[in-house]
Tab-separated table of C-alpha atoms in Angstrom:
chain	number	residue	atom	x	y	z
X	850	UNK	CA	-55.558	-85.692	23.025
X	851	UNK	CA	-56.426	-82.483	21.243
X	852	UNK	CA	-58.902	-80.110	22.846
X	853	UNK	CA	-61.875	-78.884	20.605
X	854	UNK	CA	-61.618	-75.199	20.218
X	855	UNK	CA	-64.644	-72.866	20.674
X	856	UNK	CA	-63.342	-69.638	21.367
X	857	UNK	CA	-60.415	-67.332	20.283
X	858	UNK	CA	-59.276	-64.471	22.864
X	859	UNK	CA	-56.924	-61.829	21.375
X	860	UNK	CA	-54.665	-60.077	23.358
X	861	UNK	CA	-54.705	-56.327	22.161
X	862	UNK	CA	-52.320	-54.170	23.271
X	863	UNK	CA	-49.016	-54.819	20.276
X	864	UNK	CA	-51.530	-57.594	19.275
X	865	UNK	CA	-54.007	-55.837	17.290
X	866	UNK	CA	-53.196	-52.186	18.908
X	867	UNK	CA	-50.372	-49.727	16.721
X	868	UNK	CA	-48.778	-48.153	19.739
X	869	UNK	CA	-46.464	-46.399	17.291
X	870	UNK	CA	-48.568	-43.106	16.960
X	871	UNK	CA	-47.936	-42.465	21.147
X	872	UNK	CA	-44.126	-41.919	19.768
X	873	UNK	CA	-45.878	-38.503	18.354
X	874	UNK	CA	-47.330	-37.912	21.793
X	875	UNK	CA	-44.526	-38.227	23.589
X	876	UNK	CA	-42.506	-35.758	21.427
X	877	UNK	CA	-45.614	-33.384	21.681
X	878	UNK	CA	-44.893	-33.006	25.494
X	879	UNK	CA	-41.348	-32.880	24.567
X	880	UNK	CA	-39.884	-36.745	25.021
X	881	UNK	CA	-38.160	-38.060	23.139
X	882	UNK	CA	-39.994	-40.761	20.692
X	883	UNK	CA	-37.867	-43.418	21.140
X	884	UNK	CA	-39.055	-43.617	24.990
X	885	UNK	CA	-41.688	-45.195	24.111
X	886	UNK	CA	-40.375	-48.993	24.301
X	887	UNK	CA	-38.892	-48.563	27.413
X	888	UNK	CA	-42.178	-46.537	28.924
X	889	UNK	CA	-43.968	-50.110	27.587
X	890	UNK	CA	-41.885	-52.212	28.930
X	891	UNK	CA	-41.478	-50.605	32.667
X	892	UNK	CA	-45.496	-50.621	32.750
X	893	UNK	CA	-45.504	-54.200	31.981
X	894	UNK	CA	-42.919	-55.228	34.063
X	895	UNK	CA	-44.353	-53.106	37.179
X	896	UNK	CA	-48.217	-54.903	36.336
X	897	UNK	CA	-46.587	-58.111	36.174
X	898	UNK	CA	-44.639	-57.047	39.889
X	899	UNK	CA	-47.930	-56.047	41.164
X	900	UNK	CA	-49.658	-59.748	39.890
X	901	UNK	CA	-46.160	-61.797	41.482
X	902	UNK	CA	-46.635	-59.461	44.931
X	903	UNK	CA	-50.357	-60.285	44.950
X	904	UNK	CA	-51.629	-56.803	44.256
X	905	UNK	CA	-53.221	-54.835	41.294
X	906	UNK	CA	-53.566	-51.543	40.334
X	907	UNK	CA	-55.734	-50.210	37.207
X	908	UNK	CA	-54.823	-49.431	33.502
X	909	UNK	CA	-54.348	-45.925	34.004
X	910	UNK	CA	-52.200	-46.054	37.686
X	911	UNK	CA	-49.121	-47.744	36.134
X	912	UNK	CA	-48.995	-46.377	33.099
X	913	UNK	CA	-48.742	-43.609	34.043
X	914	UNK	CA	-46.546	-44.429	37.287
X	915	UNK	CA	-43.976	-45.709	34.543
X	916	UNK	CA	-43.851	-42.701	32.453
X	917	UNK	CA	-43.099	-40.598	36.008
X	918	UNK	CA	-40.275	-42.537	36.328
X	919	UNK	CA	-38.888	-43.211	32.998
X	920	UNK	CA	-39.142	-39.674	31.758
X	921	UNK	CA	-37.283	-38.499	35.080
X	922	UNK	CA	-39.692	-36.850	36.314
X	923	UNK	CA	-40.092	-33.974	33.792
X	924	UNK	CA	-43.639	-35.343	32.849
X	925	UNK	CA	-46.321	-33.055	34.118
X	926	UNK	CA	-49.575	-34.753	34.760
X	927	UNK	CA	-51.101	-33.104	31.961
X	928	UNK	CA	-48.479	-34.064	29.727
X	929	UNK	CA	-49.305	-37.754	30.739
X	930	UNK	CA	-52.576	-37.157	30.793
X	931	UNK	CA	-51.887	-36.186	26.839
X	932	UNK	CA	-50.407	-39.071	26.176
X	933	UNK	CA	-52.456	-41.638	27.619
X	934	UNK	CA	-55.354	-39.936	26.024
X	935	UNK	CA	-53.770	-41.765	22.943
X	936	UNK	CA	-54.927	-44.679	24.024
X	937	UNK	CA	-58.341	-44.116	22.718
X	938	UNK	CA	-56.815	-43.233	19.087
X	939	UNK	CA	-55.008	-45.706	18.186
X	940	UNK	CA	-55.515	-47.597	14.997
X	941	UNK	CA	-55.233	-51.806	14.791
X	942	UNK	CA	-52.587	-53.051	12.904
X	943	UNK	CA	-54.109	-54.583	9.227
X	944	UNK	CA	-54.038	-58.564	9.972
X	945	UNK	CA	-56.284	-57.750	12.981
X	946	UNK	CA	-59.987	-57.343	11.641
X	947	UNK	CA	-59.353	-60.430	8.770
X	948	UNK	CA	-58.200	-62.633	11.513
X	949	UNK	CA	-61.142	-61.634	13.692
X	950	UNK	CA	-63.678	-61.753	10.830
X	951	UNK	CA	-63.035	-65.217	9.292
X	952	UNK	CA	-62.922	-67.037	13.166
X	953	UNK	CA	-65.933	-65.023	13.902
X	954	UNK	CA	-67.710	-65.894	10.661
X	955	UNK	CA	-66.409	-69.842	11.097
X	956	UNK	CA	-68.719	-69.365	13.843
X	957	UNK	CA	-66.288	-69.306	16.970
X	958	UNK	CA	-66.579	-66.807	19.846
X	959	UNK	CA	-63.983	-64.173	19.689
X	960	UNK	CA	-62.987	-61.811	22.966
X	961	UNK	CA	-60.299	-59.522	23.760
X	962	UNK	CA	-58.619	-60.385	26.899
X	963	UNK	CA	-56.887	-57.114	27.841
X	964	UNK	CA	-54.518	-55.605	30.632
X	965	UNK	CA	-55.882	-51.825	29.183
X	966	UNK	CA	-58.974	-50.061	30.170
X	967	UNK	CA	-62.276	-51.287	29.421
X	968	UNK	CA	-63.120	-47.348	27.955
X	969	UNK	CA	-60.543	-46.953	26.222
X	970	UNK	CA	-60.519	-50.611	24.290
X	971	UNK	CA	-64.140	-49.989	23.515
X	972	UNK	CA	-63.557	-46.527	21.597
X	973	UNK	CA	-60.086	-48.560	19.809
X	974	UNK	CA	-62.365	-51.954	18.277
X	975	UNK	CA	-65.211	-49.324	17.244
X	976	UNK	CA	-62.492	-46.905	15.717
X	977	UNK	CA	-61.112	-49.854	13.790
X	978	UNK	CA	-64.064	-51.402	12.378
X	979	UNK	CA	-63.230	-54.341	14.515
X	980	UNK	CA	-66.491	-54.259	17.422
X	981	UNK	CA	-68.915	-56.266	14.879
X	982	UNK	CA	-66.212	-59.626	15.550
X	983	UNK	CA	-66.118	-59.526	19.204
X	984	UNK	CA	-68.320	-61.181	21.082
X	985	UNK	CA	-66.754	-59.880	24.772
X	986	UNK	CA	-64.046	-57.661	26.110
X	987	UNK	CA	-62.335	-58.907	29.358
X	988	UNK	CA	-60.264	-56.750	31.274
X	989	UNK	CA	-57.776	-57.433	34.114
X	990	UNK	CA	-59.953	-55.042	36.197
X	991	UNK	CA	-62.578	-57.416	35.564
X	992	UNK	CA	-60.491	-60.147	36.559
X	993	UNK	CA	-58.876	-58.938	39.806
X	994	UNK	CA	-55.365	-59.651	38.441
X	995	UNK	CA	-53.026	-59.104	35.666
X	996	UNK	CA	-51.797	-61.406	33.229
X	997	UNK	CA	-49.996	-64.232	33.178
X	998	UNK	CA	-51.874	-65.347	36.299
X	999	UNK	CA	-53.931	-68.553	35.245
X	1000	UNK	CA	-57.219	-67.029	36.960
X	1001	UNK	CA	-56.981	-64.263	34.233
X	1002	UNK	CA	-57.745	-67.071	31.330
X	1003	UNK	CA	-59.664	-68.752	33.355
X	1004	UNK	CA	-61.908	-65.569	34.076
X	1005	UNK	CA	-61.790	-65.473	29.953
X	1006	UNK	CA	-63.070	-68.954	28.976
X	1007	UNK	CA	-65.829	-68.440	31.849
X	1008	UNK	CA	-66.731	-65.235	29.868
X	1009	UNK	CA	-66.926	-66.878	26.692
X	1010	UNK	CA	-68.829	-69.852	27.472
X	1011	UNK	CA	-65.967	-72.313	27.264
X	1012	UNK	CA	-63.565	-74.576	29.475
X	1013	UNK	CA	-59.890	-73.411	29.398
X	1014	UNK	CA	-59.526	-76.293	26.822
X	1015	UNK	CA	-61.816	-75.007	24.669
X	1016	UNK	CA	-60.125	-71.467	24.420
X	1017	UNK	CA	-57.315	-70.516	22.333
X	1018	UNK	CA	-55.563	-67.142	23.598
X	1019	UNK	CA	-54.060	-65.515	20.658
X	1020	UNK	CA	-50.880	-62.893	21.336
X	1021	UNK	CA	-47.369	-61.299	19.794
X	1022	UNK	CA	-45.927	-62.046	23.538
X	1023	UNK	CA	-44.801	-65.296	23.913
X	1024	UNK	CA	-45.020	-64.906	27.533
X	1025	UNK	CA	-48.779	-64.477	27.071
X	1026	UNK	CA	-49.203	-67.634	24.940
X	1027	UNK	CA	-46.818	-69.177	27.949
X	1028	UNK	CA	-49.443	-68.220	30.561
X	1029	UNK	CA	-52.761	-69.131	28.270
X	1030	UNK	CA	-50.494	-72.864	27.861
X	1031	UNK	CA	-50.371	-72.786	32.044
X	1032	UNK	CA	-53.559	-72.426	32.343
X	1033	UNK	CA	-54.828	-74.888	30.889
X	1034	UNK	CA	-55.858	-73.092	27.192
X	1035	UNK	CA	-54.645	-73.275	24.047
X	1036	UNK	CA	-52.166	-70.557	22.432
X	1037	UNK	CA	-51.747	-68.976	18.889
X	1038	UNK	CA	-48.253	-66.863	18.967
X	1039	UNK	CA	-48.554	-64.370	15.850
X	1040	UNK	CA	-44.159	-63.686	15.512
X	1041	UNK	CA	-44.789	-60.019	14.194
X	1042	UNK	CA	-43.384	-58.616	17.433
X	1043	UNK	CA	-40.415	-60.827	18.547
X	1044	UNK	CA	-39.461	-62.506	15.819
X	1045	UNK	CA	-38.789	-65.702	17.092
X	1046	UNK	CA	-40.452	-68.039	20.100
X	1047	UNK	CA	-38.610	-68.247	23.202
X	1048	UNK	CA	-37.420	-71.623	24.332
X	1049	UNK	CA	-37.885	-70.856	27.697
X	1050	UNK	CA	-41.621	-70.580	27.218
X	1051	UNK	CA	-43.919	-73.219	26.619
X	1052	UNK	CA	-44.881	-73.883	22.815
X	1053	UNK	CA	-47.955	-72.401	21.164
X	1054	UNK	CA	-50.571	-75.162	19.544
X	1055	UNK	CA	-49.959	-72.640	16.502
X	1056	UNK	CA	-47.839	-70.261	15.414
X	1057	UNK	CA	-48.046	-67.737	12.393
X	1058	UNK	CA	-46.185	-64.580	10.484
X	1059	UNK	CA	-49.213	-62.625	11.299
X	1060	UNK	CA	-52.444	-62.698	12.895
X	1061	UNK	CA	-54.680	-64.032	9.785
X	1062	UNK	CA	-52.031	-66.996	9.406
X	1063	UNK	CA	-52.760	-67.925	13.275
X	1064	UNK	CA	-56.317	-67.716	12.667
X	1065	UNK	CA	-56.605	-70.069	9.626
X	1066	UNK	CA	-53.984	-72.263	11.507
X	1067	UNK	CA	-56.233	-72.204	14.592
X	1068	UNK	CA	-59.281	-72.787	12.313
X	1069	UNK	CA	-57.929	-76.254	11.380
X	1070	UNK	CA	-57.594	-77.657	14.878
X	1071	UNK	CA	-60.562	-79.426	16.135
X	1072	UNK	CA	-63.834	-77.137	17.170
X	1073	UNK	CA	-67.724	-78.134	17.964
């Protein structure tokens, strides 16, 4: 039985966020650039530790816990404070704002479901022209936990006046369409980042070589 779609959540960080420009910060405080997939990785490893161990921590704790570690220790807290200030600069990759604006002008509520600060993912979808299309921003913070945990979607769908059935979580990660699929939701996997889905993951209602093609796609599945 198909669900009737209602509302779209995007992830944003590598979903609609270009991290690439922190490779400048990094060499700024005198890292190398190429730490910068690694630095990303650690920090979502260690949030997904903290949601497994049945803790959380904020935005701003692990990320810059990770870069401690993985630049050795060389980091001075101003330098990280340099870089994370990035954050707030970043521009969206260009599928982002003609994905959001067609499901938000075919009349479906559109969020950002985010593991990044609620500041600093304010300043990024005004920067990028990208605020007018979004509805509501949900943080982890707001939810209490980090993603994958099926409260986090949950928590979403509440927000934007849907049932998990009726929300369709849209992400690069197929772990993140894997959790939105747990949960109950529906999942649009955008293959920009990875390529390829991972068989060991659950399969997305829709899949597409960029954000606008998951849109449309999620645009023909049944809605109210």
């Amino acid at each position: 039985m198909s669900a009737r779609l209602q509302a779209v959540a995007f992830d944003v960080l590598e979903t609609m966020m270009n991290l690439e420009p922190l490779r400048e910060r990094l060499e700024e405080i005198g890292q190398p650039a190429q730490l910068l997939q690694p630095w990303f990785m650690r920090f979502q490893r260690d949030s997904l530790a903290l949601t497994l161990s049945g803790d959380f921590a904020e935005f701003e704790s692990v990320a810059r816990q990770a870069l401690r570690t993985d630049t050795g220790h060389t980091a001075t807290e101003a330098d990280i404070d340099h870089v994370l200030a990035g954050f707030g600069q970043l521009p969206a990759h260009p599928d982002a704002q003609p994905a959001l604006r067609q499901l938000s002008e075919a009349g479906l509520r559109v969020g950002c479901l985010t593991v990044g600060s609620a500041d600093n993912t304010a300043k990024f979808l005004e920067q990028a022209g990208l605020a007018p299309y979004v509805d509501h921003v949900i943080t982890a913070a707001e939810a209490g936990t980090w993603k994958p945990a099926p409260s986090v979607y949950r928590v979403t769908a509440n927000r934007l006046g849907t049932s998990p059935e009726g929300l369709a979580m849209v992400a690069v990660h197929a772990w993140d369409c894997h959790g939105a699929k747990r949960a109950g939701c529906l999942a649009g996997w955008c293959e920009r980042l990875e390529g390829r889905y991972g068989d060991v993951f659950t399969a997305p209602d829709v899949s597409g070589s960029d954000l606008v093609q998951v849109a449309e796609r999620l645009r023909e599945l049944p809605s109210d």
